[in-house]
CSV table of C-alpha atoms in Angstrom, one decimal:
chain,number,residue,atom,x,y,z
A,1,SER,CA,63.4,-52.1,-70.6
A,2,CYS,CA,67.0,-49.6,-70.2
A,3,VAL,CA,70.5,-50.9,-71.4
A,4,GLY,CA,72.1,-50.9,-67.8
A,5,GLY,CA,68.9,-49.8,-65.4
A,6,ALA,CA,69.6,-46.5,-66.3
A,7,ALA,CA,68.0,-43.9,-68.6
A,8,VAL,CA,67.8,-40.4,-69.1
A,9,ASN,CA,65.0,-38.2,-71.0
A,10,VAL,CA,66.2,-35.2,-73.4
A,11,CYS,CA,64.5,-32.2,-73.6
A,12,LEU,CA,64.4,-30.2,-76.6
A,13,ARG,CA,62.8,-27.0,-78.4
A,14,VAL,CA,62.4,-28.3,-81.7
A,15,LYS,CA,62.2,-25.9,-84.9
A,16,PRO,CA,60.9,-28.6,-87.9
A,17,GLY,CA,61.5,-27.7,-91.1
A,18,ALA,CA,64.8,-25.9,-90.9
A,19,LYS,CA,67.6,-25.6,-94.1
A,20,LYS,CA,69.7,-28.0,-91.8
A,21,THR,CA,69.3,-30.6,-88.8
A,22,GLN,CA,71.6,-28.8,-85.8
A,23,ILE,CA,72.2,-27.5,-82.1
A,24,MET,CA,71.6,-24.7,-82.1
A,25,ASN,CA,72.6,-24.1,-78.0
A,26,LEU,CA,75.9,-26.3,-77.9
A,27,GLU,CA,78.3,-24.0,-76.9
A,28,LEU,CA,76.7,-24.2,-73.4
A,29,VAL,CA,77.4,-28.5,-73.2
A,30,MET,CA,80.6,-27.5,-74.8
A,31,GLY,CA,81.0,-25.1,-71.8
A,32,GLY,CA,80.1,-28.6,-70.0
A,33,LYS,CA,76.7,-27.3,-68.9
A,34,MET,CA,73.8,-29.5,-69.7
A,35,PRO,CA,71.1,-27.6,-70.6
A,36,GLU,CA,67.8,-28.4,-69.1
A,37,GLN,CA,66.3,-27.6,-72.9
A,38,MET,CA,68.9,-28.3,-75.7
A,39,ASP,CA,67.2,-25.7,-78.8
A,40,VAL,CA,67.4,-28.0,-81.9
A,41,GLN,CA,66.3,-27.1,-86.1
A,42,ILE,CA,65.5,-30.3,-87.7
A,43,SER,CA,65.2,-30.8,-91.2
A,44,ALA,CA,62.0,-32.8,-92.0
A,45,PRO,CA,59.2,-31.0,-92.2
A,46,PRO,CA,56.4,-31.1,-89.1
A,47,ARG,CA,53.6,-33.2,-90.5
A,48,ASP,CA,52.7,-36.9,-90.3
A,49,GLY,CA,55.2,-37.7,-88.0
A,50,GLU,CA,57.8,-36.7,-90.0
A,51,ALA,CA,59.9,-34.2,-87.7
A,52,ASN,CA,59.0,-36.8,-84.7
A,53,LEU,CA,61.2,-39.6,-86.0
A,54,ALA,CA,63.8,-37.6,-87.4
A,55,VAL,CA,64.2,-36.4,-84.2
A,56,ILE,CA,64.0,-39.5,-82.7
A,57,GLU,CA,67.1,-40.7,-85.1
A,58,PHE,CA,68.7,-37.3,-84.5
A,59,VAL,CA,69.3,-37.8,-80.3
A,60,ALA,CA,69.9,-41.6,-81.2
A,61,ALA,CA,72.6,-40.4,-83.3
A,62,LEU,CA,73.7,-37.4,-80.6
A,63,CYS,CA,73.9,-40.2,-78.0
A,64,GLY,CA,75.2,-43.1,-79.8
A,65,VAL,CA,73.0,-45.4,-79.4
A,66,SER,CA,70.3,-47.2,-81.7
A,67,LYS,CA,67.0,-44.7,-82.6
A,68,GLY,CA,64.8,-48.6,-81.4
A,69,SER,CA,66.4,-47.8,-77.9
A,70,CYS,CA,64.7,-43.6,-77.8
A,71,THR,CA,61.7,-43.3,-76.9
A,72,LEU,CA,58.9,-39.7,-78.2
A,73,ILE,CA,57.8,-39.5,-74.4
A,74,LYS,CA,56.2,-35.8,-75.0
A,75,GLY,CA,55.6,-33.4,-77.2
A,76,MET,CA,54.2,-35.1,-80.2
A,77,LYS,CA,52.3,-32.1,-81.3
A,78,SER,CA,54.3,-29.6,-79.9
A,79,ARG,CA,57.8,-28.4,-80.8
A,80,ASP,CA,58.9,-28.9,-76.7
A,81,LYS,CA,60.2,-32.5,-77.0
A,82,VAL,CA,61.4,-34.8,-74.7
A,83,VAL,CA,63.2,-37.8,-75.4
A,84,ARG,CA,64.4,-40.9,-73.3
A,85,VAL,CA,67.7,-42.1,-74.0
A,86,PRO,CA,68.9,-46.1,-72.6
A,87,LEU,CA,72.1,-43.6,-70.9
A,88,ASN,CA,72.7,-42.4,-67.7
A,89,ARG,CA,73.0,-38.1,-67.2
A,90,GLU,CA,76.8,-38.1,-67.7
A,91,ALA,CA,76.9,-41.2,-70.2
A,92,ALA,CA,75.1,-39.2,-72.5
A,93,ARG,CA,76.3,-35.7,-72.1
A,94,ASP,CA,79.5,-37.0,-72.6
A,95,ALA,CA,78.2,-38.8,-76.0
A,96,ILE,CA,76.7,-35.0,-76.9
A,97,LEU,CA,79.7,-33.7,-76.3
A,98,LYS,CA,81.6,-36.5,-78.1
A,99,HIS,CA,79.2,-36.5,-81.5
A,100,GLY,CA,77.8,-32.4,-81.1
A,101,THR,CA,79.9,-31.1,-82.8
A,102,GLU,CA,79.0,-33.1,-85.7
A,103,TRP,CA,75.6,-31.3,-85.8
A,104,PHE,CA,76.5,-27.4,-84.6
């Protein structure tokens, strides 16, 4: 179920095993343009689902929602991932603008 009946898919290109977790193309978001895909580095390694869990936690923190409310719906074994977030597109973009600089 989705909060308020609205949800958005956040598309990511993920590089696991990085030195630190961060957004690589935040300048597009900061410029007011929500990219089709956010490029992120995740510090968790790509084994036993660790990176997938870290991606969900990262997106939840970025959007200001609980990690239990977010679902990885595509890309379990791929670098291209899609996370379903219980916000509408505008609320998700606003949250990413608010919290994104902490991860840049």
